[in-house]
Amino acid sequence: MTGHFGLQSASGHLTVPGESKEPYAADVEAAFRADAAQVIARYPEKRSALLPLLHLVQSVDGYVTGRGIELCAELLDLTTAEVSGVATFYTQYKRHPNGEYTVGVCTNTLCAVMGGDEIWEAVSEHLGIGHDETTADGKVTLERVECNAACDYAPVVMANWEFFDNQTPESTTQLVDDLREGKDVRPTRGPSRVCTFKEVSRTLAGFSDGLADEGVGAGPASLLGLEIAKRKGWSAPQGAGSAAAGTADGGAPGNTEVTPASDDAKAEKSEPGAERDASDETPGEKHDAGTSTDKPAKKAAARKAPARKAAGPKNAPSADGPPVASTGDGVSGVARQEGSPADPVDIEPAQDADLEHPKDRAANVSAQSASVPPGHDASASSTLFDEPDGDETTDAKGDR
């Protein structure tokens, strides 16, 4: 490892440098204990403060040292083994000296195909180090990251967890050179500068650096879906506790409400002693000896009722509640009252499916069709961004 920042044992476990176990200077330890007291006071159980305290150790030492582990164990009434187990589990905690700047190159699927692998190869070769290794000057630690959580700007590189979007091998090489030379480096989003690893570690421990509200957090690519939804008047479905399906202006597309209880559910609720049909049993289910498997007449009649389709005519009023229109998912769990716009889509049932049987209906649920805005095609060959042609609707097979 570059810089001899740790030794690799025969079993592959990293051995921390011996100096990491040397005691803190008196003034450094006093300051640490004062900061730790503030952190611990935030939690009803002091052992819950372990994660921020490990960041606090890194803000002092630049990595999780042996002396830091011992002090955390003392302050939180834990064993050093318990503290070490946490410190070696999370990748943000370093068990050997870390660089002043951690540069993470995302090589997960999207970033990789957009150029992340090329960026990694170029920067690794340029610096002469590999994953989790540090340059000889102690300035840059390079990491191959699984995801930087910024796929909308792939390929993405982070420097001490600040975003550098839409990177190239050339731009990232320039970034690491600027960091090593001490130049001012401004992230694509967020604060106006990149803080050092120790400074960021103190922030992660819970001490504000005053930069949280600087700069742009979400750029245009992050907000594109929201803008499309606004232009098309889409809104999220309302939950089961919603008072009404629509809004004051007559109901926005996508709003739904819970369907009144089905005939089957009402029958079972009013007749708790009703027996189950053997055909509804799950494999391996058993009944007491001598138990009848006949269902009430009301449930048998419900099974013979014709299946409803979203694109068809409105349903006739029910004696047990207001009529509803199916969302097209084939299941009476979420539906709209009659009069609300119904989705012009329905799922195509599986081959040999009997949609008069509740199990077959449940097996044909389509999560996509239940969330498609009115006037849009939910067939496999289309997307949610297809524009409807005038007043045309889509039948069950996606044909106009």
PDB file of C-alpha atoms in Angstrom, residues 25-227:
ATOM      1  CA  ALA A  25      -2.197  14.864  24.142  1.00  0.00           C
ATOM      2  CA  ALA A  26      -3.961  16.219  27.237  1.00  0.00           C
ATOM      3  CA  ASP A  27      -5.474  19.235  25.484  1.00  0.00           C
ATOM      4  CA  VAL A  28      -6.644  17.161  22.486  1.00  0.00           C
ATOM      5  CA  GLU A  29      -8.301  14.600  24.732  1.00  0.00           C
ATOM      6  CA  ALA A  30     -10.011  17.306  26.799  1.00  0.00           C
ATOM      7  CA  ALA A  31     -11.447  18.909  23.658  1.00  0.00           C
ATOM      8  CA  PHE A  32     -12.599  15.505  22.377  1.00  0.00           C
ATOM      9  CA  ARG A  33     -14.349  14.674  25.654  1.00  0.00           C
ATOM     10  CA  ALA A  34     -16.148  18.048  25.604  1.00  0.00           C
ATOM     11  CA  ASP A  35     -17.376  17.501  22.049  1.00  0.00           C
ATOM     12  CA  ALA A  36     -18.311  13.895  22.803  1.00  0.00           C
ATOM     13  CA  ALA A  37     -20.421  15.021  25.766  1.00  0.00           C
ATOM     14  CA  GLN A  38     -22.508  17.194  23.415  1.00  0.00           C
ATOM     15  CA  VAL A  39     -22.998  14.304  21.004  1.00  0.00           C
ATOM     16  CA  ILE A  40     -23.924  11.778  23.702  1.00  0.00           C
ATOM     17  CA  ALA A  41     -26.462  14.185  25.219  1.00  0.00           C
ATOM     18  CA  ARG A  42     -28.548  13.945  22.035  1.00  0.00           C
ATOM     19  CA  TYR A  43     -29.441  10.303  22.604  1.00  0.00           C
ATOM     20  CA  PRO A  44     -31.595   8.606  25.256  1.00  0.00           C
ATOM     21  CA  GLU A  45     -29.176   5.645  25.186  1.00  0.00           C
ATOM     22  CA  LYS A  46     -25.575   6.798  25.030  1.00  0.00           C
ATOM     23  CA  ARG A  47     -24.388   3.785  23.037  1.00  0.00           C
ATOM     24  CA  SER A  48     -26.462   5.194  20.150  1.00  0.00           C
ATOM     25  CA  ALA A  49     -23.841   7.946  19.838  1.00  0.00           C
ATOM     26  CA  LEU A  50     -21.208   5.523  18.551  1.00  0.00           C
ATOM     27  CA  LEU A  51     -21.516   6.384  14.846  1.00  0.00           C
ATOM     28  CA  PRO A  52     -21.075  10.147  15.267  1.00  0.00           C
ATOM     29  CA  LEU A  53     -18.292   9.591  17.805  1.00  0.00           C
ATOM     30  CA  LEU A  54     -16.348   7.527  15.274  1.00  0.00           C
ATOM     31  CA  HIS A  55     -16.682  10.428  12.823  1.00  0.00           C
ATOM     32  CA  LEU A  56     -15.436  12.685  15.616  1.00  0.00           C
ATOM     33  CA  VAL A  57     -12.374  10.446  16.000  1.00  0.00           C
ATOM     34  CA  GLN A  58     -11.697  10.822  12.275  1.00  0.00           C
ATOM     35  CA  SER A  59     -12.046  14.599  12.551  1.00  0.00           C
ATOM     36  CA  VAL A  60      -9.143  14.544  15.031  1.00  0.00           C
ATOM     37  CA  ASP A  61      -6.917  11.732  13.740  1.00  0.00           C
ATOM     38  CA  GLY A  62      -7.881  11.471  10.075  1.00  0.00           C
ATOM     39  CA  TYR A  63      -8.923   7.830  10.548  1.00  0.00           C
ATOM     40  CA  VAL A  64     -10.276   5.562  13.310  1.00  0.00           C
ATOM     41  CA  THR A  65      -7.259   5.057  15.540  1.00  0.00           C
ATOM     42  CA  GLY A  66      -6.720   2.552  18.303  1.00  0.00           C
ATOM     43  CA  ARG A  67      -6.775   5.303  20.905  1.00  0.00           C
ATOM     44  CA  GLY A  68     -10.019   6.620  19.413  1.00  0.00           C
ATOM     45  CA  ILE A  69     -11.623   3.193  19.727  1.00  0.00           C
ATOM     46  CA  GLU A  70     -10.540   2.902  23.355  1.00  0.00           C
ATOM     47  CA  LEU A  71     -11.879   6.364  24.221  1.00  0.00           C
ATOM     48  CA  CYS A  72     -15.238   5.692  22.492  1.00  0.00           C
ATOM     49  CA  ALA A  73     -15.550   2.397  24.369  1.00  0.00           C
ATOM     50  CA  GLU A  74     -14.880   4.159  27.683  1.00  0.00           C
ATOM     51  CA  LEU A  75     -17.337   6.990  27.048  1.00  0.00           C
ATOM     52  CA  LEU A  76     -20.153   4.692  25.872  1.00  0.00           C
ATOM     53  CA  ASP A  77     -19.605   1.755  28.254  1.00  0.00           C
ATOM     54  CA  LEU A  78     -18.835  -0.591  25.366  1.00  0.00           C
ATOM     55  CA  THR A  79     -16.041  -3.047  24.762  1.00  0.00           C
ATOM     56  CA  THR A  80     -13.324  -2.212  22.272  1.00  0.00           C
ATOM     57  CA  ALA A  81     -14.468  -5.251  20.272  1.00  0.00           C
ATOM     58  CA  GLU A  82     -17.965  -3.765  19.944  1.00  0.00           C
ATOM     59  CA  VAL A  83     -16.556  -0.437  18.770  1.00  0.00           C
ATOM     60  CA  SER A  84     -14.148  -2.118  16.350  1.00  0.00           C
ATOM     61  CA  GLY A  85     -16.966  -4.214  14.895  1.00  0.00           C
ATOM     62  CA  VAL A  86     -18.816  -1.041  13.896  1.00  0.00           C
ATOM     63  CA  ALA A  87     -15.677   0.769  12.726  1.00  0.00           C
ATOM     64  CA  THR A  88     -14.785  -2.070  10.351  1.00  0.00           C
ATOM     65  CA  PHE A  89     -18.313  -2.498   8.991  1.00  0.00           C
ATOM     66  CA  TYR A  90     -18.916   0.896   7.361  1.00  0.00           C
ATOM     67  CA  THR A  91     -16.710   2.098   4.514  1.00  0.00           C
ATOM     68  CA  GLN A  92     -16.811   5.738   5.643  1.00  0.00           C
ATOM     69  CA  TYR A  93     -14.712   4.718   8.648  1.00  0.00           C
ATOM     70  CA  LYS A  94     -11.046   4.267   7.765  1.00  0.00           C
ATOM     71  CA  ARG A  95      -8.741   1.997   9.772  1.00  0.00           C
ATOM     72  CA  HIS A  96      -5.598   3.452   8.267  1.00  0.00           C
ATOM     73  CA  PRO A  97      -4.587   7.078   7.560  1.00  0.00           C
ATOM     74  CA  ASN A  98      -6.806   8.589   4.892  1.00  0.00           C
ATOM     75  CA  GLY A  99      -5.940  11.296   2.416  1.00  0.00           C
ATOM     76  CA  GLU A 100      -6.942  14.897   2.853  1.00  0.00           C
ATOM     77  CA  TYR A 101      -9.473  14.309   0.080  1.00  0.00           C
ATOM     78  CA  THR A 102     -11.340  11.076  -0.637  1.00  0.00           C
ATOM     79  CA  VAL A 103     -12.135  10.896  -4.353  1.00  0.00           C
ATOM     80  CA  GLY A 104     -14.800   8.309  -5.131  1.00  0.00           C
ATOM     81  CA  VAL A 105     -15.384   7.249  -8.739  1.00  0.00           C
ATOM     82  CA  CYS A 106     -18.767   5.607  -9.280  1.00  0.00           C
ATOM     83  CA  THR A 107     -18.513   2.426 -11.364  1.00  0.00           C
ATOM     84  CA  ASN A 108     -21.997   1.068 -10.741  1.00  0.00           C
ATOM     85  CA  THR A 109     -24.130   0.101 -13.740  1.00  0.00           C
ATOM     86  CA  LEU A 110     -25.326   3.457 -15.088  1.00  0.00           C
ATOM     87  CA  CYS A 111     -22.148   5.402 -14.374  1.00  0.00           C
ATOM     88  CA  ALA A 112     -20.083   2.513 -15.749  1.00  0.00           C
ATOM     89  CA  VAL A 113     -21.830   2.466 -19.128  1.00  0.00           C
ATOM     90  CA  MET A 114     -21.674   6.278 -19.262  1.00  0.00           C
ATOM     91  CA  GLY A 115     -17.901   6.265 -18.786  1.00  0.00           C
ATOM     92  CA  GLY A 116     -17.248   5.559 -15.104  1.00  0.00           C
ATOM     93  CA  ASP A 117     -14.937   2.622 -15.830  1.00  0.00           C
ATOM     94  CA  GLU A 118     -12.827   4.736 -18.180  1.00  0.00           C
ATOM     95  CA  ILE A 119     -12.629   7.495 -15.562  1.00  0.00           C
ATOM     96  CA  TRP A 120     -11.488   5.022 -12.932  1.00  0.00           C
ATOM     97  CA  GLU A 121      -8.774   3.527 -15.133  1.00  0.00           C
ATOM     98  CA  ALA A 122      -7.481   6.942 -16.181  1.00  0.00           C
ATOM     99  CA  VAL A 123      -7.333   8.440 -12.676  1.00  0.00           C
ATOM    100  CA  SER A 124      -5.923   5.287 -11.078  1.00  0.00           C
ATOM    101  CA  GLU A 125      -3.142   5.197 -13.632  1.00  0.00           C
ATOM    102  CA  HIS A 126      -2.537   8.949 -13.359  1.00  0.00           C
ATOM    103  CA  LEU A 127      -2.150   8.807  -9.556  1.00  0.00           C
ATOM    104  CA  GLY A 128      -0.419   5.443  -9.489  1.00  0.00           C
ATOM    105  CA  ILE A 129      -2.735   4.026  -6.809  1.00  0.00           C
ATOM    106  CA  GLY A 130      -5.639   1.600  -6.619  1.00  0.00           C
ATOM    107  CA  HIS A 131      -8.815   1.295  -4.588  1.00  0.00           C
ATOM    108  CA  ASP A 132      -8.598   2.663  -1.020  1.00  0.00           C
ATOM    109  CA  GLU A 133      -4.987   3.681  -1.510  1.00  0.00           C
ATOM    110  CA  THR A 134      -3.495   7.092  -0.847  1.00  0.00           C
ATOM    111  CA  THR A 135      -0.962   9.152  -2.779  1.00  0.00           C
ATOM    112  CA  ALA A 136       2.504   9.480  -1.240  1.00  0.00           C
ATOM    113  CA  ASP A 137       1.876  13.139  -0.384  1.00  0.00           C
ATOM    114  CA  GLY A 138      -1.204  12.122   1.677  1.00  0.00           C
ATOM    115  CA  LYS A 139      -3.487  14.366  -0.356  1.00  0.00           C
ATOM    116  CA  VAL A 140      -5.818  11.981  -2.234  1.00  0.00           C
ATOM    117  CA  THR A 141      -7.339   8.628  -1.331  1.00  0.00           C
ATOM    118  CA  LEU A 142      -8.938   6.961  -4.351  1.00  0.00           C
ATOM    119  CA  GLU A 143     -12.040   4.796  -4.053  1.00  0.00           C
ATOM    120  CA  ARG A 144     -14.031   2.731  -6.508  1.00  0.00           C
ATOM    121  CA  VAL A 145     -17.606   3.427  -5.369  1.00  0.00           C
ATOM    122  CA  GLU A 146     -20.665   1.243  -5.999  1.00  0.00           C
ATOM    123  CA  CYS A 147     -23.068   4.201  -6.163  1.00  0.00           C
ATOM    124  CA  ASN A 148     -22.811   7.932  -5.530  1.00  0.00           C
ATOM    125  CA  ALA A 149     -26.632   8.282  -5.546  1.00  0.00           C
ATOM    126  CA  ALA A 150     -26.598  10.745  -8.441  1.00  0.00           C
ATOM    127  CA  CYS A 151     -27.515   8.614 -11.456  1.00  0.00           C
ATOM    128  CA  ASP A 152     -29.249  11.571 -13.134  1.00  0.00           C
ATOM    129  CA  TYR A 153     -25.817  13.119 -13.724  1.00  0.00           C
ATOM    130  CA  ALA A 154     -23.823   9.999 -14.622  1.00  0.00           C
ATOM    131  CA  PRO A 155     -20.926   9.546 -14.651  1.00  0.00           C
ATOM    132  CA  VAL A 156     -20.417  11.086 -11.220  1.00  0.00           C
ATOM    133  CA  VAL A 157     -17.328  11.538  -9.048  1.00  0.00           C
ATOM    134  CA  MET A 158     -17.359  12.709  -5.435  1.00  0.00           C
ATOM    135  CA  ALA A 159     -14.638  14.492  -3.506  1.00  0.00           C
ATOM    136  CA  ASN A 160     -15.268  14.185   0.243  1.00  0.00           C
ATOM    137  CA  TRP A 161     -18.911  13.467  -0.691  1.00  0.00           C
ATOM    138  CA  GLU A 162     -19.432  16.614  -2.749  1.00  0.00           C
ATOM    139  CA  PHE A 163     -20.807  16.075  -6.270  1.00  0.00           C
ATOM    140  CA  PHE A 164     -18.855  16.477  -9.481  1.00  0.00           C
ATOM    141  CA  ASP A 165     -21.359  15.680 -12.234  1.00  0.00           C
ATOM    142  CA  ASN A 166     -21.049  14.601 -15.875  1.00  0.00           C
ATOM    143  CA  GLN A 167     -17.365  13.822 -15.516  1.00  0.00           C
ATOM    144  CA  THR A 168     -14.834  12.643 -18.086  1.00  0.00           C
ATOM    145  CA  PRO A 169     -11.388  11.078 -17.636  1.00  0.00           C
ATOM    146  CA  GLU A 170      -9.844  14.479 -18.434  1.00  0.00           C
ATOM    147  CA  SER A 171     -12.013  16.507 -16.026  1.00  0.00           C
ATOM    148  CA  THR A 172     -11.465  14.058 -13.163  1.00  0.00           C
ATOM    149  CA  THR A 173      -7.721  13.985 -13.737  1.00  0.00           C
ATOM    150  CA  GLN A 174      -7.738  17.785 -13.547  1.00  0.00           C
ATOM    151  CA  LEU A 175      -9.830  17.594 -10.361  1.00  0.00           C
ATOM    152  CA  VAL A 176      -7.345  15.401  -8.488  1.00  0.00           C
ATOM    153  CA  ASP A 177      -4.432  17.543  -9.694  1.00  0.00           C
ATOM    154  CA  ASP A 178      -6.138  20.694  -8.383  1.00  0.00           C
ATOM    155  CA  LEU A 179      -6.846  19.055  -5.038  1.00  0.00           C
ATOM    156  CA  ARG A 180      -3.216  17.989  -4.659  1.00  0.00           C
ATOM    157  CA  GLU A 181      -1.984  21.478  -5.545  1.00  0.00           C
ATOM    158  CA  GLY A 182      -4.279  23.134  -2.995  1.00  0.00           C
ATOM    159  CA  LYS A 183      -6.309  25.060  -5.564  1.00  0.00           C
ATOM    160  CA  ASP A 184      -9.866  26.172  -4.871  1.00  0.00           C
ATOM    161  CA  VAL A 185     -12.188  23.473  -6.168  1.00  0.00           C
ATOM    162  CA  ARG A 186     -15.898  24.138  -6.493  1.00  0.00           C
ATOM    163  CA  PRO A 187     -18.355  21.213  -6.623  1.00  0.00           C
ATOM    164  CA  THR A 188     -21.003  21.040  -9.344  1.00  0.00           C
ATOM    165  CA  ARG A 189     -23.698  21.310  -6.687  1.00  0.00           C
ATOM    166  CA  GLY A 190     -23.721  22.214  -3.016  1.00  0.00           C
ATOM    167  CA  PRO A 191     -21.242  24.478  -1.192  1.00  0.00           C
ATOM    168  CA  SER A 192     -18.725  26.714  -2.847  1.00  0.00           C
ATOM    169  CA  ARG A 193     -15.730  24.626  -1.794  1.00  0.00           C
ATOM    170  CA  VAL A 194     -14.668  21.096  -0.940  1.00  0.00           C
ATOM    171  CA  CYS A 195     -13.866  20.689   2.749  1.00  0.00           C
ATOM    172  CA  THR A 196     -11.053  18.439   3.943  1.00  0.00           C
ATOM    173  CA  PHE A 197     -11.679  14.916   5.173  1.00  0.00           C
ATOM    174  CA  LYS A 198     -11.253  15.992   8.801  1.00  0.00           C
ATOM    175  CA  GLU A 199     -13.612  18.940   8.352  1.00  0.00           C
ATOM    176  CA  VAL A 200     -16.273  16.751   6.746  1.00  0.00           C
ATOM    177  CA  SER A 201     -15.864  14.164   9.505  1.00  0.00           C
ATOM    178  CA  ARG A 202     -16.635  16.804  12.123  1.00  0.00           C
ATOM    179  CA  THR A 203     -19.763  17.780  10.205  1.00  0.00           C
ATOM    180  CA  LEU A 204     -20.845  14.127  10.060  1.00  0.00           C
ATOM    181  CA  ALA A 205     -20.329  13.979  13.822  1.00  0.00           C
ATOM    182  CA  GLY A 206     -23.069  16.599  14.115  1.00  0.00           C
ATOM    183  CA  PHE A 207     -21.242  19.923  14.246  1.00  0.00           C
ATOM    184  CA  SER A 208     -22.433  22.330  11.557  1.00  0.00           C
ATOM    185  CA  ASP A 209     -19.933  23.965   9.220  1.00  0.00           C
ATOM    186  CA  GLY A 210     -22.483  26.526   8.033  1.00  0.00           C
ATOM    187  CA  LEU A 211     -22.399  25.248   4.449  1.00  0.00           C
ATOM    188  CA  ALA A 212     -25.534  23.097   4.450  1.00  0.00           C
ATOM    189  CA  ASP A 213     -27.684  25.606   2.578  1.00  0.00           C
ATOM    190  CA  GLU A 214     -25.095  26.791   0.084  1.00  0.00           C
ATOM    191  CA  GLY A 215     -25.522  26.238  -3.629  1.00  0.00           C
ATOM    192  CA  VAL A 216     -27.959  24.123  -5.605  1.00  0.00           C
ATOM    193  CA  GLY A 217     -28.975  20.758  -4.174  1.00  0.00           C
ATOM    194  CA  ALA A 218     -31.058  19.384  -7.035  1.00  0.00           C
ATOM    195  CA  GLY A 219     -30.283  20.442 -10.595  1.00  0.00           C
ATOM    196  CA  PRO A 220     -32.506  20.345 -13.705  1.00  0.00           C
ATOM    197  CA  ALA A 221     -31.907  16.640 -14.359  1.00  0.00           C
ATOM    198  CA  SER A 222     -33.039  15.777 -10.823  1.00  0.00           C
ATOM    199  CA  LEU A 223     -36.259  17.765 -11.244  1.00  0.00           C
ATOM    200  CA  LEU A 224     -37.181  16.668 -14.774  1.00  0.00           C
ATOM    201  CA  GLY A 225     -39.754  14.100 -13.638  1.00  0.00           C
ATOM    202  CA  LEU A 226     -41.425  16.676 -11.399  1.00  0.00           C
ATOM    203  CA  GLU A 227     -41.597  19.190 -14.246  1.00  0.00           C
TER     204      GLU A 227
END
